[in-house]
Tab-separated table of C-alpha atoms in Angstrom:
chain	number	residue	atom	x	y	z
A	1444	MET	CA	0.000	0.000	0.000
A	1445	ILE	CA	1.146	3.539	-0.715
A	1446	LEU	CA	1.681	5.659	2.388
A	1447	GLY	CA	2.879	8.843	0.748
A	1448	ILE	CA	3.940	10.480	-2.497
A	1449	GLY	CA	6.017	13.611	-2.952
A	1450	THR	CA	7.666	15.444	-5.802
A	1451	ASP	CA	9.765	18.572	-6.109
A	1452	LEU	CA	11.357	20.628	-8.844
A	1453	ALA	CA	14.498	22.633	-8.022
A	1454	ASN	CA	16.263	25.240	-10.112
A	1455	ILE	CA	19.936	24.285	-10.481
A	1456	GLU	CA	20.993	27.904	-11.039
A	1457	ARG	CA	19.269	28.949	-7.805
A	1458	ILE	CA	21.124	26.235	-5.880
A	1459	GLU	CA	24.376	27.293	-7.581
A	1460	ALA	CA	23.789	30.917	-6.506
A	1461	THR	CA	23.002	29.805	-2.955
A	1462	LEU	CA	26.212	27.756	-2.854
A	1463	ALA	CA	28.185	30.771	-4.089
A	1464	ARG	CA	26.578	33.089	-1.546
A	1465	PHE	CA	26.502	30.896	1.571
A	1466	GLY	CA	29.044	28.133	0.808
A	1467	ASP	CA	29.731	25.757	3.680
A	1468	ARG	CA	27.033	27.329	5.839
A	1469	PHE	CA	24.416	26.158	3.325
A	1470	ARG	CA	26.107	22.808	2.645
A	1471	ASP	CA	26.471	21.960	6.333
A	1472	ARG	CA	22.912	22.991	7.194
A	1473	VAL	CA	21.214	20.954	4.459
A	1474	PHE	CA	23.482	18.107	3.342
A	1475	THR	CA	25.173	15.244	5.167
A	1476	PRO	CA	28.943	14.786	4.804
A	1477	ARG	CA	28.290	11.817	2.491
A	1478	GLU	CA	26.034	13.918	0.248
A	1479	GLN	CA	28.657	16.671	0.172
A	1480	ARG	CA	31.404	14.207	-0.810
A	1481	LYS	CA	29.224	12.895	-3.666
A	1482	ALA	CA	28.471	16.389	-4.986
A	1483	GLU	CA	32.018	17.683	-4.632
A	1484	SER	CA	33.373	14.606	-6.449
A	1485	ARG	CA	31.461	15.737	-9.550
A	1486	PRO	CA	33.198	19.033	-10.422
A	1487	ARG	CA	31.209	19.604	-13.625
A	1488	ASN	CA	27.880	18.834	-11.939
A	1489	VAL	CA	28.237	20.062	-8.350
A	1490	ALA	CA	25.186	22.331	-8.379
A	1491	ALA	CA	23.032	19.781	-10.228
A	1492	THR	CA	23.974	17.078	-7.737
A	1493	TYR	CA	23.075	19.309	-4.799
A	1494	ALA	CA	19.858	20.435	-6.534
A	1495	LYS	CA	18.705	16.842	-7.048
A	1496	ARG	CA	19.323	16.054	-3.380
A	1497	TRP	CA	17.558	19.262	-2.327
A	1498	ALA	CA	14.553	18.240	-4.436
A	1499	ALA	CA	14.659	14.723	-2.953
A	1500	LYS	CA	14.543	16.092	0.597
A	1501	GLU	CA	11.608	18.354	-0.288
A	1502	ALA	CA	9.799	15.474	-2.021
A	1503	CYS	CA	10.442	13.145	0.916
A	1504	SER	CA	9.096	15.670	3.420
A	1505	LYS	CA	5.931	15.928	1.305
A	1506	ALA	CA	5.623	12.139	1.128
A	1507	LEU	CA	5.916	12.054	4.918
A	1508	GLY	CA	2.933	14.390	4.978
A	1509	THR	CA	4.681	17.200	6.800
A	1510	GLY	CA	6.654	19.357	4.441
A	1511	LEU	CA	9.666	20.879	6.152
A	1512	ARG	CA	8.002	21.641	9.458
A	1513	MET	CA	7.080	19.875	12.683
A	1514	GLY	CA	10.694	19.346	13.749
A	1515	ILE	CA	11.979	17.642	10.616
A	1516	SER	CA	15.566	18.505	9.734
A	1517	TRP	CA	17.122	18.635	6.284
A	1518	LYS	CA	19.746	16.139	7.403
A	1519	ASP	CA	17.065	13.714	8.693
A	1520	MET	CA	16.702	12.802	5.011
A	1521	ALA	CA	19.784	11.819	3.025
A	1522	VAL	CA	20.368	10.447	-0.453
A	1523	SER	CA	23.125	8.026	-1.362
A	1524	ASN	CA	23.614	5.777	-4.372
A	1525	LEU	CA	23.940	2.031	-4.701
A	1526	HIS	CA	26.891	0.748	-6.728
A	1527	THR	CA	24.463	0.555	-9.674
A	1528	GLY	CA	23.833	4.307	-9.392
A	1529	GLN	CA	20.291	3.883	-8.052
A	1530	PRO	CA	19.498	6.597	-5.496
A	1531	VAL	CA	18.454	5.506	-2.009
A	1532	MET	CA	16.789	7.656	0.669
A	1533	HIS	CA	17.912	7.222	4.280
A	1534	LEU	CA	15.767	8.578	7.115
A	1535	THR	CA	16.986	9.344	10.621
A	1536	GLY	CA	15.783	11.433	13.546
A	1537	TRP	CA	12.341	12.923	13.306
A	1538	ALA	CA	11.837	11.762	9.690
A	1539	ALA	CA	12.403	8.139	10.760
A	1540	GLU	CA	10.010	8.625	13.692
A	1541	ARG	CA	7.353	10.053	11.372
A	1542	LEU	CA	7.822	7.129	8.983
A	1543	ALA	CA	7.374	4.677	11.862
A	1544	GLN	CA	4.142	6.443	12.886
A	1545	MET	CA	2.808	6.199	9.327
A	1546	THR	CA	3.609	2.512	8.929
A	1547	PRO	CA	0.705	0.202	9.807
A	1548	PRO	CA	1.295	-2.678	12.224
A	1549	GLY	CA	2.511	-5.812	10.491
A	1550	HIS	CA	4.180	-3.809	7.698
A	1551	HIS	CA	7.567	-2.325	6.955
A	1552	ALA	CA	8.091	0.849	4.965
A	1553	VAL	CA	10.164	1.200	1.818
A	1554	VAL	CA	11.113	4.662	0.547
A	1555	HIS	CA	11.588	4.797	-3.212
A	1556	VAL	CA	13.316	7.819	-4.771
A	1557	THR	CA	14.150	8.802	-8.309
A	1558	LEU	CA	16.171	11.831	-9.427
A	1559	THR	CA	16.662	13.557	-12.736
A	1560	ASP	CA	18.044	16.798	-14.081
A	1561	ASP	CA	17.959	18.729	-17.318
A	1562	HIS	CA	19.588	22.108	-16.863
A	1563	PRO	CA	18.291	24.341	-15.356
A	1564	TRP	CA	15.947	21.914	-13.578
A	1565	ALA	CA	16.427	19.068	-11.115
A	1566	GLN	CA	13.495	16.893	-10.099
A	1567	ALA	CA	12.857	14.230	-7.491
A	1568	PHE	CA	9.960	11.901	-6.877
A	1569	VAL	CA	9.515	9.950	-3.630
A	1570	LEU	CA	7.041	7.165	-2.988
A	1571	ILE	CA	6.667	5.552	0.426
A	1572	GLU	CA	5.281	2.030	0.333
A	1573	ALA	CA	4.180	-0.250	3.164
A	1574	LEU	CA	4.837	-3.944	2.570
A	1575	PRO	CA	3.468	-6.756	4.739
A	1576	ILE	CA	6.020	-8.421	6.959
A	1577	ALA	CA	6.336	-12.061	5.969
A	1578	PRO	CA	5.170	-14.492	8.668
């Protein structure tokens, strides 16, 4: 069963301008060290990489049914990639607590995320699914 759906569209140039203006203050407030390493390892696509992760966090907060309010922190939601390149959303802190509250008894939640960009836009889509726990 679907517990939540969220999507977000981010402007890469806006993220690039924010990075130029606020630098580490912005990076450290919004992105985990792992997300920063991923973005900074892509010198030709730094802003696009950050923009996709920004959009993923926004989309995830919408799928959780809260938006970025009610105590949720940017870093409570983090994107990494499997060795295949597939993005994976990790929830900690308040986001993980909210996910646990949303998940019906006898089920476990799976957070699906997909990212894309086509300059100047980055987009993310998050779907939260509850699957029955096998007996």
